[in-house]
Amino acid sequence: MTTAAEQREGTVGLGLADVPTTDDPQKAKDFTSDQEVRWCPGCGDYAVLAAVRGFLPDLGLRRENIVFVSGIGCSSRFPYYLDTYGMHSIHGRAPAIATGLATSRPDLSVWVVTGDGDALSIGGNHLIHALRRNVNLTILLFNNRIYGLTKGQYSPTSEVGKVTKSTPMGSVDHPFNPVSVALGAEATFVARALDSDRRSLTEVLRAAAEHRGTSLVEIFQDCPIFNDGTFDVLRKGDDAESRLIPVTHGEPIRFGPADEDGAGSYAVVRDGFGLAVAKTDDVAERDIVVHDATDHALAFVLSRLSDQDLNHTVTGVFRSVSRPTYDDAVRAQVDQARNDKPGDLQALLRGKDTWTV
Amino acid sequence: MTSETTTSQRADSGEEIRQLQRVVIRFAGDSGDGMQLTGDRFTSEAAAFGNDLATLPNFPAEIRAPQGTLPGVSSFQLHFADFDILTPGDRPDVLVAMNPAALKANITDLPAGGILIVNTDEFTKRNLGKVGYDDNPLDGDDVASFQVHEVAMAQLTRGALEETGLSKKEAERAKNMFALGLLSWMYHRPTDGTERALNEKFAKRPELAEANILAFRAGWNYGETTEAFAVSYEVAPAKLEQGTYRQITGNAALAYGIVAAGQRSGLPVFLGSYPITPASDVLHELSQHKGFDVTSFQAEDEIAGVGAALGASFGGALGVTTTSGPGLGLKAETIGLGVALELPLLVVDVQRGGPSTGLPTKTEQTDLLQAMFGRNGESPVPVIAPQSPGDAFGTALDAARIALTYRTPVLLLSDGSIANGSEPWLVPDVTDLPDLSVEFTREPNAPDGSGDFWPYLRDAETLARPWAVPGTAGLEHRIGGLEKADGTGNISYDPDNHDKMVRLRQGKIDGIPVPDVVVDDPSGHADVLVIGWGSTYGPIGAACRRVRNAGRDVAAVHLRHLNPLPANLGDVLGRYRAVVCPEMNLGQLAMLLRARYLVDMMSYTKVAGLPFKAEELADVLTNVLADMPADTVKSNTGNGVQA
C-alpha cells in the first residue's frame, strides 16, 4: 500500500495513479482509429504502433483520459492512428505542449511521440527541460538516425561520415547519444528498446507509463527508405545476440549466447571508472555488475558502453528513480493557495489603497 | 508653473500657498538612487489625495549602469491635477536632479521659470567630469532661467540619521526619501501612506524603515523651516466620476483582467511565460494569484511558454502567454498552430523598442503588422489594444471573451508606457463584469447520425468549432497543424477543401462583432479627424483639447479593436476632409486603413521610445487645420456623429 505522501513524492509505479480506469475489457482494436496508416512499407513505426495498441488495454485506463502529443516527423503521425485524444503539433515543441496539458490535467495519461530530429535537434531544449522538471509524461523517442519526412538528411544521431543528400562528402557532425543526454538532463526514467523486440518493448513501455515523472524511452527503429538496415546488426547475423545487452534491475548483467547455467556467456564488469565486457568464464561472479536502476553513475556508464557502432547496445531500463514531479508540486501550490487564501476578486481589484469620489 | 489661480497662507508656517490646477514633477537620479520608488510613493500620495494623475517611468535597460553617468540616469515623471488629465505631461514644472548626470539628461526639458531642486552633494568635480561639465552648471547661466533650490540632501539626510547608528553610506541611501519629504511638503501631500508603506516595505529590517521615515520627515521639515521655500502649492482633488478609485499600472491591470477572465469563465488560468522586459511584471503579478486557480509556468523559452499555454487550452484551461519585443517572433509558429487547432489562446505582447533587442525599457507601437500578419500562411487572429493603464483590465477581459467564444488565439498589444505607467482606476463592481462561461461539447455531433464526433463542425453563428476536452468519453479526436477536412477534421490535402478552410478561418475572424467607433467631436463641425490606437490615446486627447481650446474643431476616434475593425469605421473615415493618424511606428495603422478603405490620411510618426507630447501633436493638428482651404464646401460634415 502506498500513502498519499509517498504518492506526492512520485513513488515509482504511480504514474497513472490519478487517471481514471475502466473495468470494461479493452482490445487493441478499441485503440485503433479509423484513419488509414500511411507510413512506408517496412517502416519500424508499424511495429511500435502495434506494440502500443496491443499494450494500452493492459493499463485498463479510460480511453478518453489518454492523450498522445507529437511533434513533426514520420513518427509524429502516430496520434492519428490511435483512438484516444491526440495532438499533432509543431516541430520539436511537443514536450512543451504536453507540459501545459499534464500540469493542468492530472487525470490524463499524457504521451509524447517524437523522433531523433524532432526531440534532439529542433526540440532539444524542450526535451531536456521536460526531463529535468520531471513532468508526468511518457516520451517515446523513435530513433532511426535519419530525417525521413524531409527525405533523407542526416540527423543528430547519424554517425560521423554519413553520406546523405545534405552531406554528399559525409557528415562531420558528432552525434548525440540520446540515453546519455537524458541522463545528463536529470531524467528519472530512461530506457531503450528495439522496435522488433515486441516483448521487451512492451515491458519497457509499461514501466515507463507507470513511472510518475518524465519517462524517456529510446526506440531503435528502421527507416527502410532512407536509412535501411541501420539496426540490422542487432537483429540478425551471427553476433547479433552478443551485441544486445538487456539489463534488469537487481540482476547481474549477462548477455549473449547462453552458458550452461542458462545465462549469457558474456558479462559486464567494472573497469576503472567505467565498464567493460568480458567472457563470463573469464571473470569471478562477484565482479559481474548487478544492475541498479537507482544508480545514476552506473546508468551513465552503461549508456557509454557502445558508441554509434552498436557493438554493445544496452536495452531495458537504465534508470528509474523517484523524484517529486513538477506538475504535482505546481498543483500542490495552487491547492494550498486556494485553501489558505481563496481568491476574492473584488478584494483583489480594490487593493489596499482606495479613495472614494 | 501652470494655471495659478489663487493664493492663501499656510496654517503651519504662515507662508504663502498658491493653488494650482496641475503640476508635472520629474524625479531624476542615478539608477541606484531609488527614483522609481520615490515616484511611486509620490504617485500614491497624489492618488490618496484624490488628484487625477498619470505617470511615466523612464529607466535604462541596465540594472546598474556605471554610477553617475548619463546612461545610468533613471527618472519618473508624474502629472497630477484637479481635473481629468490624459498624459504624464510634456515637460516637468519641477525637476528634482539628484546628481549632475540627472541634471544634464533632463535640464533641456525644463521650461523657463520652472523649479529646479538639486542635490548639491553629488556636484563634485569628479561627478561633474563624468558627464563632461568643466564647471559646475549651478554656478553659471545654464540654470539662470529657473527657480533653483540647492539642497545638500545627502548631508542633511546623514545628519537626520546620526542617531540610528547606520554607516554614512547606508544613511545616504535614504536621500531619495528626503527628496520625497521635501516635495510632499511643497505640495501638501498626505504623509501617513508613505510612512505606512515604508514600514511595510522594510518590515524585516525595522532599522531601515526607521531610517527612511526619518529622512522623509527631515525632508518635510526642511521645507517647512527653510526660508528658501517661501511658497508651497496646492492641487485640489479632481472631480472624477463617482466611485471607488485606486492607482493602477498597466501591467497590474492586465494581470487582474486575466484573473477576472478566469473567474468569470469558470476556467482555470494557465500562464506560460518567459521573463522579458517589460512584460515580466505580468508574470510576477499572476504568480501571486494561485488562490484564483491561476497556474504560472516559467518556461525554458518563449516558445515553450506559448506551447504550454496552448496545451493547457487543449485540456480546457484558459491558456495565456505574455511577452515583449523579440518574444513575439518566437511565438509565431505556435500562434499559427493555435489558428489551425482553433483553440482559445490569449497572447499578450507588451510592445517595446525594436528591431531585435532594441530599446527594452522604452515604448513603441511597432508590432501591429507583426500581430496582424506575422505568421506563415493565411492565419488571421483578432488584435486588440488598451488605450491606458486602467483600460488594460477591460481589454484583457474582452480579449479572453473573444478567444473563448471564437476558439482562436487573440493578440493583445499593450506597450511599455501603458505597462509601467499608472493612473487612477475606477474599481469595477465584480457583479458588473461580463459572464464568460463556456460550454464544453459533451455529445457526439455528426450530422449523419453516426454517433461520431466531428471536431471541425462549426457553430452557424460564430463559426467556432466545438471545444471537447480530453476526459470526455466518446469524443476522442485528433487535431493538428495539417490541413483538416471541413467538418470531420480528418487530414485533407483536397484543393477545394483547403480553399474553403482558409476562407472559413478568415471569415470567422472577420465576422467577430466589435463595437462601432464613437467619434469624439464636441462641436459636430470638425473637418479633420484624428485616429489612433493604443497608448497614444492620452497625447491625442490632450492635443485635441488644446486645439479646441484655441477655438478650432477637431474630431477624434480611438481604436481598441484593430482586427477586425469596427464596422462603421470606413464610413467615419470618409466623412472628413482630412484624417491624421499619429503612431509610434512608421505608419502601420495608416497602411492598414489605406489598404482597407482606400482613404488617404496623414501619417504622423515618431519612433523615439517615448510617448508623444501633447504639444507636439497639437502643433501637427493646428498645421493641418491651417492648411485647410477655408472656403471649400464640406463634402460631408461631422453631423450625426456622437460626441
JSON list of C-alpha atoms in Angstrom, two decimals, chain A residues 90-258:
[
{"chain": "A", "resi": 90, "resn": "ILE", "atom": "CA", "xyz": [4.77, 21.53, -34.41]},
{"chain": "A", "resi": 91, "resn": "HIS", "atom": "CA", "xyz": [8.36, 20.57, -34.86]},
{"chain": "A", "resi": 92, "resn": "GLY", "atom": "CA", "xyz": [10.14, 19.93, -31.59]},
{"chain": "A", "resi": 93, "resn": "ARG", "atom": "CA", "xyz": [7.56, 21.51, -29.30]},
{"chain": "A", "resi": 94, "resn": "ALA", "atom": "CA", "xyz": [5.54, 18.50, -28.17]},
{"chain": "A", "resi": 95, "resn": "PRO", "atom": "CA", "xyz": [7.22, 18.28, -24.72]},
{"chain": "A", "resi": 96, "resn": "ALA", "atom": "CA", "xyz": [6.32, 21.93, -24.05]},
{"chain": "A", "resi": 97, "resn": "ILE", "atom": "CA", "xyz": [2.71, 21.50, -25.15]},
{"chain": "A", "resi": 98, "resn": "ALA", "atom": "CA", "xyz": [2.43, 18.27, -23.16]},
{"chain": "A", "resi": 99, "resn": "THR", "atom": "CA", "xyz": [3.87, 20.04, -20.10]},
{"chain": "A", "resi": 100, "resn": "GLY", "atom": "CA", "xyz": [0.99, 22.53, -20.12]},
{"chain": "A", "resi": 101, "resn": "LEU", "atom": "CA", "xyz": [-1.55, 19.78, -20.62]},
{"chain": "A", "resi": 102, "resn": "ALA", "atom": "CA", "xyz": [-0.14, 17.43, -17.97]},
{"chain": "A", "resi": 103, "resn": "THR", "atom": "CA", "xyz": [0.26, 20.24, -15.43]},
{"chain": "A", "resi": 104, "resn": "SER", "atom": "CA", "xyz": [-3.32, 21.39, -15.80]},
{"chain": "A", "resi": 105, "resn": "ARG", "atom": "CA", "xyz": [-4.85, 17.89, -16.08]},
{"chain": "A", "resi": 106, "resn": "PRO", "atom": "CA", "xyz": [-3.56, 15.29, -13.58]},
{"chain": "A", "resi": 107, "resn": "ASP", "atom": "CA", "xyz": [-6.35, 12.93, -14.67]},
{"chain": "A", "resi": 108, "resn": "LEU", "atom": "CA", "xyz": [-4.73, 12.36, -18.06]},
{"chain": "A", "resi": 109, "resn": "SER", "atom": "CA", "xyz": [-2.10, 9.88, -19.17]},
{"chain": "A", "resi": 110, "resn": "VAL", "atom": "CA", "xyz": [-0.01, 12.09, -21.42]},
{"chain": "A", "resi": 111, "resn": "TRP", "atom": "CA", "xyz": [2.33, 10.63, -24.04]},
{"chain": "A", "resi": 112, "resn": "VAL", "atom": "CA", "xyz": [4.79, 12.37, -26.31]},
{"chain": "A", "resi": 113, "resn": "VAL", "atom": "CA", "xyz": [5.77, 10.77, -29.60]},
{"chain": "A", "resi": 114, "resn": "THR", "atom": "CA", "xyz": [8.88, 12.21, -31.17]},
{"chain": "A", "resi": 115, "resn": "GLY", "atom": "CA", "xyz": [11.85, 11.34, -33.32]},
{"chain": "A", "resi": 116, "resn": "ASP", "atom": "CA", "xyz": [15.60, 11.91, -33.28]},
{"chain": "A", "resi": 117, "resn": "GLY", "atom": "CA", "xyz": [15.35, 15.13, -35.29]},
{"chain": "A", "resi": 118, "resn": "ASP", "atom": "CA", "xyz": [12.24, 16.38, -33.52]},
{"chain": "A", "resi": 119, "resn": "ALA", "atom": "CA", "xyz": [13.43, 15.68, -29.99]},
{"chain": "A", "resi": 120, "resn": "LEU", "atom": "CA", "xyz": [17.17, 16.16, -30.23]},
{"chain": "A", "resi": 121, "resn": "SER", "atom": "CA", "xyz": [17.62, 18.82, -32.87]},
{"chain": "A", "resi": 122, "resn": "ILE", "atom": "CA", "xyz": [14.87, 21.42, -33.12]},
{"chain": "A", "resi": 123, "resn": "GLY", "atom": "CA", "xyz": [13.28, 20.37, -29.83]},
{"chain": "A", "resi": 124, "resn": "GLY", "atom": "CA", "xyz": [16.38, 19.65, -27.80]},
{"chain": "A", "resi": 125, "resn": "ASN", "atom": "CA", "xyz": [15.72, 22.47, -25.39]},
{"chain": "A", "resi": 126, "resn": "HIS", "atom": "CA", "xyz": [12.18, 21.37, -24.58]},
{"chain": "A", "resi": 127, "resn": "LEU", "atom": "CA", "xyz": [13.28, 17.76, -24.16]},
{"chain": "A", "resi": 128, "resn": "ILE", "atom": "CA", "xyz": [15.98, 18.47, -21.58]},
{"chain": "A", "resi": 129, "resn": "HIS", "atom": "CA", "xyz": [13.77, 20.85, -19.62]},
{"chain": "A", "resi": 130, "resn": "ALA", "atom": "CA", "xyz": [10.86, 18.41, -19.51]},
{"chain": "A", "resi": 131, "resn": "LEU", "atom": "CA", "xyz": [13.29, 15.79, -18.21]},
{"chain": "A", "resi": 132, "resn": "ARG", "atom": "CA", "xyz": [14.81, 17.97, -15.53]},
{"chain": "A", "resi": 133, "resn": "ARG", "atom": "CA", "xyz": [11.40, 19.21, -14.35]},
{"chain": "A", "resi": 134, "resn": "ASN", "atom": "CA", "xyz": [10.14, 15.64, -14.22]},
{"chain": "A", "resi": 135, "resn": "VAL", "atom": "CA", "xyz": [6.69, 16.39, -15.59]},
{"chain": "A", "resi": 136, "resn": "ASN", "atom": "CA", "xyz": [4.44, 13.33, -15.53]},
{"chain": "A", "resi": 137, "resn": "LEU", "atom": "CA", "xyz": [4.85, 12.40, -19.23]},
{"chain": "A", "resi": 138, "resn": "THR", "atom": "CA", "xyz": [5.95, 9.36, -21.17]},
{"chain": "A", "resi": 139, "resn": "ILE", "atom": "CA", "xyz": [8.17, 10.26, -24.11]},
{"chain": "A", "resi": 140, "resn": "LEU", "atom": "CA", "xyz": [8.69, 7.77, -26.92]},
{"chain": "A", "resi": 141, "resn": "LEU", "atom": "CA", "xyz": [11.73, 8.81, -28.90]},
{"chain": "A", "resi": 142, "resn": "PHE", "atom": "CA", "xyz": [11.81, 6.97, -32.22]},
{"chain": "A", "resi": 143, "resn": "ASN", "atom": "CA", "xyz": [15.44, 6.94, -33.27]},
{"chain": "A", "resi": 144, "resn": "ASN", "atom": "CA", "xyz": [16.07, 5.96, -36.88]},
{"chain": "A", "resi": 145, "resn": "ARG", "atom": "CA", "xyz": [19.18, 8.14, -37.18]},
{"chain": "A", "resi": 146, "resn": "ILE", "atom": "CA", "xyz": [17.87, 9.98, -40.22]},
{"chain": "A", "resi": 147, "resn": "TYR", "atom": "CA", "xyz": [15.39, 12.65, -41.32]},
{"chain": "A", "resi": 148, "resn": "GLY", "atom": "CA", "xyz": [12.75, 10.61, -43.10]},
{"chain": "A", "resi": 149, "resn": "LEU", "atom": "CA", "xyz": [9.87, 13.02, -43.70]},
{"chain": "A", "resi": 150, "resn": "THR", "atom": "CA", "xyz": [12.15, 15.55, -45.41]},
{"chain": "A", "resi": 151, "resn": "LYS", "atom": "CA", "xyz": [13.59, 12.72, -47.49]},
{"chain": "A", "resi": 152, "resn": "GLY", "atom": "CA", "xyz": [16.88, 11.74, -46.07]},
{"chain": "A", "resi": 153, "resn": "GLN", "atom": "CA", "xyz": [19.15, 14.28, -44.44]},
{"chain": "A", "resi": 154, "resn": "TYR", "atom": "CA", "xyz": [21.45, 13.27, -41.58]},
{"chain": "A", "resi": 155, "resn": "SER", "atom": "CA", "xyz": [20.07, 13.70, -38.07]},
{"chain": "A", "resi": 156, "resn": "PRO", "atom": "CA", "xyz": [21.68, 14.50, -34.70]},
{"chain": "A", "resi": 157, "resn": "THR", "atom": "CA", "xyz": [22.03, 10.77, -34.10]},
{"chain": "A", "resi": 158, "resn": "SER", "atom": "CA", "xyz": [23.56, 9.93, -37.50]},
{"chain": "A", "resi": 159, "resn": "GLU", "atom": "CA", "xyz": [27.08, 8.60, -37.42]},
{"chain": "A", "resi": 160, "resn": "VAL", "atom": "CA", "xyz": [30.00, 10.79, -38.45]},
{"chain": "A", "resi": 161, "resn": "GLY", "atom": "CA", "xyz": [30.71, 10.31, -42.14]},
{"chain": "A", "resi": 162, "resn": "LYS", "atom": "CA", "xyz": [27.09, 9.63, -43.04]},
{"chain": "A", "resi": 163, "resn": "VAL", "atom": "CA", "xyz": [26.54, 10.38, -46.70]},
{"chain": "A", "resi": 164, "resn": "THR", "atom": "CA", "xyz": [23.13, 11.95, -47.28]},
{"chain": "A", "resi": 165, "resn": "LYS", "atom": "CA", "xyz": [21.58, 14.49, -49.64]},
{"chain": "A", "resi": 166, "resn": "SER", "atom": "CA", "xyz": [22.79, 17.32, -47.45]},
{"chain": "A", "resi": 167, "resn": "THR", "atom": "CA", "xyz": [26.18, 15.71, -46.71]},
{"chain": "A", "resi": 168, "resn": "PRO", "atom": "CA", "xyz": [27.46, 14.34, -50.02]},
{"chain": "A", "resi": 169, "resn": "MET", "atom": "CA", "xyz": [31.01, 14.12, -48.64]},
{"chain": "A", "resi": 170, "resn": "GLY", "atom": "CA", "xyz": [29.88, 12.66, -45.36]},
{"chain": "A", "resi": 171, "resn": "SER", "atom": "CA", "xyz": [28.52, 14.28, -42.20]},
{"chain": "A", "resi": 172, "resn": "VAL", "atom": "CA", "xyz": [31.08, 15.91, -39.94]},
{"chain": "A", "resi": 173, "resn": "ASP", "atom": "CA", "xyz": [28.60, 16.34, -37.04]},
{"chain": "A", "resi": 174, "resn": "HIS", "atom": "CA", "xyz": [29.32, 14.44, -33.88]},
{"chain": "A", "resi": 175, "resn": "PRO", "atom": "CA", "xyz": [26.11, 12.66, -32.84]},
{"chain": "A", "resi": 176, "resn": "PHE", "atom": "CA", "xyz": [24.16, 12.62, -29.58]},
{"chain": "A", "resi": 177, "resn": "ASN", "atom": "CA", "xyz": [23.69, 9.51, -27.55]},
{"chain": "A", "resi": 178, "resn": "PRO", "atom": "CA", "xyz": [20.03, 10.03, -26.52]},
{"chain": "A", "resi": 179, "resn": "VAL", "atom": "CA", "xyz": [20.26, 7.96, -23.36]},
{"chain": "A", "resi": 180, "resn": "SER", "atom": "CA", "xyz": [23.34, 9.88, -22.21]},
{"chain": "A", "resi": 181, "resn": "VAL", "atom": "CA", "xyz": [21.61, 13.17, -23.00]},
{"chain": "A", "resi": 182, "resn": "ALA", "atom": "CA", "xyz": [18.55, 12.16, -20.98]},
{"chain": "A", "resi": 183, "resn": "LEU", "atom": "CA", "xyz": [20.64, 11.03, -18.03]},
{"chain": "A", "resi": 184, "resn": "GLY", "atom": "CA", "xyz": [22.61, 14.25, -18.16]},
{"chain": "A", "resi": 185, "resn": "ALA", "atom": "CA", "xyz": [19.33, 16.15, -18.14]},
{"chain": "A", "resi": 186, "resn": "GLU", "atom": "CA", "xyz": [18.41, 14.60, -14.78]},
{"chain": "A", "resi": 187, "resn": "ALA", "atom": "CA", "xyz": [15.82, 12.23, -16.22]},
{"chain": "A", "resi": 188, "resn": "THR", "atom": "CA", "xyz": [14.25, 9.98, -13.60]},
{"chain": "A", "resi": 189, "resn": "PHE", "atom": "CA", "xyz": [13.33, 7.20, -16.04]},
{"chain": "A", "resi": 190, "resn": "VAL", "atom": "CA", "xyz": [15.39, 6.27, -19.09]},
{"chain": "A", "resi": 191, "resn": "ALA", "atom": "CA", "xyz": [15.02, 3.14, -21.14]},
{"chain": "A", "resi": 192, "resn": "ARG", "atom": "CA", "xyz": [15.84, 1.78, -24.57]},
{"chain": "A", "resi": 193, "resn": "ALA", "atom": "CA", "xyz": [14.18, -0.85, -26.74]},
{"chain": "A", "resi": 194, "resn": "LEU", "atom": "CA", "xyz": [14.40, -2.24, -30.23]},
{"chain": "A", "resi": 195, "resn": "ASP", "atom": "CA", "xyz": [11.28, -1.87, -32.41]},
{"chain": "A", "resi": 196, "resn": "SER", "atom": "CA", "xyz": [11.29, -5.52, -33.45]},
{"chain": "A", "resi": 197, "resn": "ASP", "atom": "CA", "xyz": [11.56, -6.90, -29.93]},
{"chain": "A", "resi": 198, "resn": "ARG", "atom": "CA", "xyz": [7.88, -6.72, -29.08]},
{"chain": "A", "resi": 199, "resn": "ARG", "atom": "CA", "xyz": [8.16, -8.35, -25.66]},
{"chain": "A", "resi": 200, "resn": "SER", "atom": "CA", "xyz": [10.95, -6.13, -24.34]},
{"chain": "A", "resi": 201, "resn": "LEU", "atom": "CA", "xyz": [9.40, -3.05, -25.91]},
{"chain": "A", "resi": 202, "resn": "THR", "atom": "CA", "xyz": [6.10, -3.73, -24.19]},
{"chain": "A", "resi": 203, "resn": "GLU", "atom": "CA", "xyz": [7.78, -4.30, -20.84]},
{"chain": "A", "resi": 204, "resn": "VAL", "atom": "CA", "xyz": [9.66, -1.04, -21.13]},
{"chain": "A", "resi": 205, "resn": "LEU", "atom": "CA", "xyz": [6.56, 0.88, -22.26]},
{"chain": "A", "resi": 206, "resn": "ARG", "atom": "CA", "xyz": [4.59, -0.39, -19.31]},
{"chain": "A", "resi": 207, "resn": "ALA", "atom": "CA", "xyz": [7.30, 0.57, -16.82]},
{"chain": "A", "resi": 208, "resn": "ALA", "atom": "CA", "xyz": [7.57, 3.98, -18.49]},
{"chain": "A", "resi": 209, "resn": "ALA", "atom": "CA", "xyz": [3.81, 4.62, -18.35]},
{"chain": "A", "resi": 210, "resn": "GLU", "atom": "CA", "xyz": [3.66, 3.64, -14.72]},
{"chain": "A", "resi": 211, "resn": "HIS", "atom": "CA", "xyz": [6.58, 5.84, -13.73]},
{"chain": "A", "resi": 212, "resn": "ARG", "atom": "CA", "xyz": [5.49, 9.08, -12.09]},
{"chain": "A", "resi": 213, "resn": "GLY", "atom": "CA", "xyz": [7.59, 11.76, -13.75]},
{"chain": "A", "resi": 214, "resn": "THR", "atom": "CA", "xyz": [9.08, 12.09, -17.19]},
{"chain": "A", "resi": 215, "resn": "SER", "atom": "CA", "xyz": [9.95, 8.75, -18.74]},
{"chain": "A", "resi": 216, "resn": "LEU", "atom": "CA", "xyz": [12.07, 8.64, -21.83]},
{"chain": "A", "resi": 217, "resn": "VAL", "atom": "CA", "xyz": [12.12, 5.54, -23.98]},
{"chain": "A", "resi": 218, "resn": "GLU", "atom": "CA", "xyz": [14.53, 5.49, -26.91]},
{"chain": "A", "resi": 219, "resn": "ILE", "atom": "CA", "xyz": [13.24, 3.09, -29.55]},
{"chain": "A", "resi": 220, "resn": "PHE", "atom": "CA", "xyz": [15.66, 1.95, -32.23]},
{"chain": "A", "resi": 221, "resn": "GLN", "atom": "CA", "xyz": [13.59, 1.94, -35.35]},
{"chain": "A", "resi": 222, "resn": "ASP", "atom": "CA", "xyz": [14.29, 1.33, -39.01]},
{"chain": "A", "resi": 223, "resn": "CYS", "atom": "CA", "xyz": [13.71, 3.69, -41.88]},
{"chain": "A", "resi": 224, "resn": "PRO", "atom": "CA", "xyz": [13.70, 1.29, -44.85]},
{"chain": "A", "resi": 225, "resn": "ILE", "atom": "CA", "xyz": [13.71, 4.13, -47.39]},
{"chain": "A", "resi": 226, "resn": "PHE", "atom": "CA", "xyz": [16.46, 6.49, -46.23]},
{"chain": "A", "resi": 227, "resn": "ASN", "atom": "CA", "xyz": [18.45, 4.52, -43.66]},
{"chain": "A", "resi": 228, "resn": "ASP", "atom": "CA", "xyz": [17.70, 0.90, -44.35]},
{"chain": "A", "resi": 229, "resn": "GLY", "atom": "CA", "xyz": [19.16, -1.71, -42.07]},
{"chain": "A", "resi": 230, "resn": "THR", "atom": "CA", "xyz": [20.76, 0.65, -39.58]},
{"chain": "A", "resi": 231, "resn": "PHE", "atom": "CA", "xyz": [19.98, -1.64, -36.69]},
{"chain": "A", "resi": 232, "resn": "ASP", "atom": "CA", "xyz": [20.23, -4.91, -38.57]},
{"chain": "A", "resi": 233, "resn": "VAL", "atom": "CA", "xyz": [23.37, -5.89, -36.67]},
{"chain": "A", "resi": 234, "resn": "LEU", "atom": "CA", "xyz": [21.16, -6.07, -33.59]},
{"chain": "A", "resi": 235, "resn": "ARG", "atom": "CA", "xyz": [18.52, -8.20, -35.29]},
{"chain": "A", "resi": 236, "resn": "LYS", "atom": "CA", "xyz": [20.27, -10.75, -37.45]},
{"chain": "A", "resi": 237, "resn": "GLY", "atom": "CA", "xyz": [23.62, -12.26, -38.14]},
{"chain": "A", "resi": 238, "resn": "ASP", "atom": "CA", "xyz": [25.85, -14.44, -36.04]},
{"chain": "A", "resi": 239, "resn": "ASP", "atom": "CA", "xyz": [26.84, -11.87, -33.49]},
{"chain": "A", "resi": 240, "resn": "ALA", "atom": "CA", "xyz": [23.51, -10.05, -33.05]},
{"chain": "A", "resi": 241, "resn": "GLU", "atom": "CA", "xyz": [22.92, -11.84, -29.78]},
{"chain": "A", "resi": 242, "resn": "SER", "atom": "CA", "xyz": [26.26, -10.79, -28.36]},
{"chain": "A", "resi": 243, "resn": "ARG", "atom": "CA", "xyz": [25.73, -7.14, -29.24]},
{"chain": "A", "resi": 244, "resn": "LEU", "atom": "CA", "xyz": [22.48, -6.67, -27.29]},
{"chain": "A", "resi": 245, "resn": "ILE", "atom": "CA", "xyz": [22.81, -6.27, -23.53]},
{"chain": "A", "resi": 246, "resn": "PRO", "atom": "CA", "xyz": [19.37, -6.36, -21.86]},
{"chain": "A", "resi": 247, "resn": "VAL", "atom": "CA", "xyz": [19.51, -5.13, -18.28]},
{"chain": "A", "resi": 248, "resn": "THR", "atom": "CA", "xyz": [17.10, -5.77, -15.44]},
{"chain": "A", "resi": 249, "resn": "HIS", "atom": "CA", "xyz": [17.19, -4.04, -12.07]},
{"chain": "A", "resi": 250, "resn": "GLY", "atom": "CA", "xyz": [18.73, -6.26, -9.40]},
{"chain": "A", "resi": 251, "resn": "GLU", "atom": "CA", "xyz": [20.14, -8.83, -11.79]},
{"chain": "A", "resi": 252, "resn": "PRO", "atom": "CA", "xyz": [23.74, -9.46, -12.88]},
{"chain": "A", "resi": 253, "resn": "ILE", "atom": "CA", "xyz": [24.32, -8.12, -16.35]},
{"chain": "A", "resi": 254, "resn": "ARG", "atom": "CA", "xyz": [24.95, -11.16, -18.53]},
{"chain": "A", "resi": 255, "resn": "PHE", "atom": "CA", "xyz": [24.17, -11.43, -22.20]},
{"chain": "A", "resi": 256, "resn": "GLY", "atom": "CA", "xyz": [24.95, -13.23, -25.44]},
{"chain": "A", "resi": 257, "resn": "PRO", "atom": "CA", "xyz": [24.55, -16.94, -26.18]},
{"chain": "A", "resi": 258, "resn": "ALA", "atom": "CA", "xyz": [23.60, -18.82, -23.02]}
]
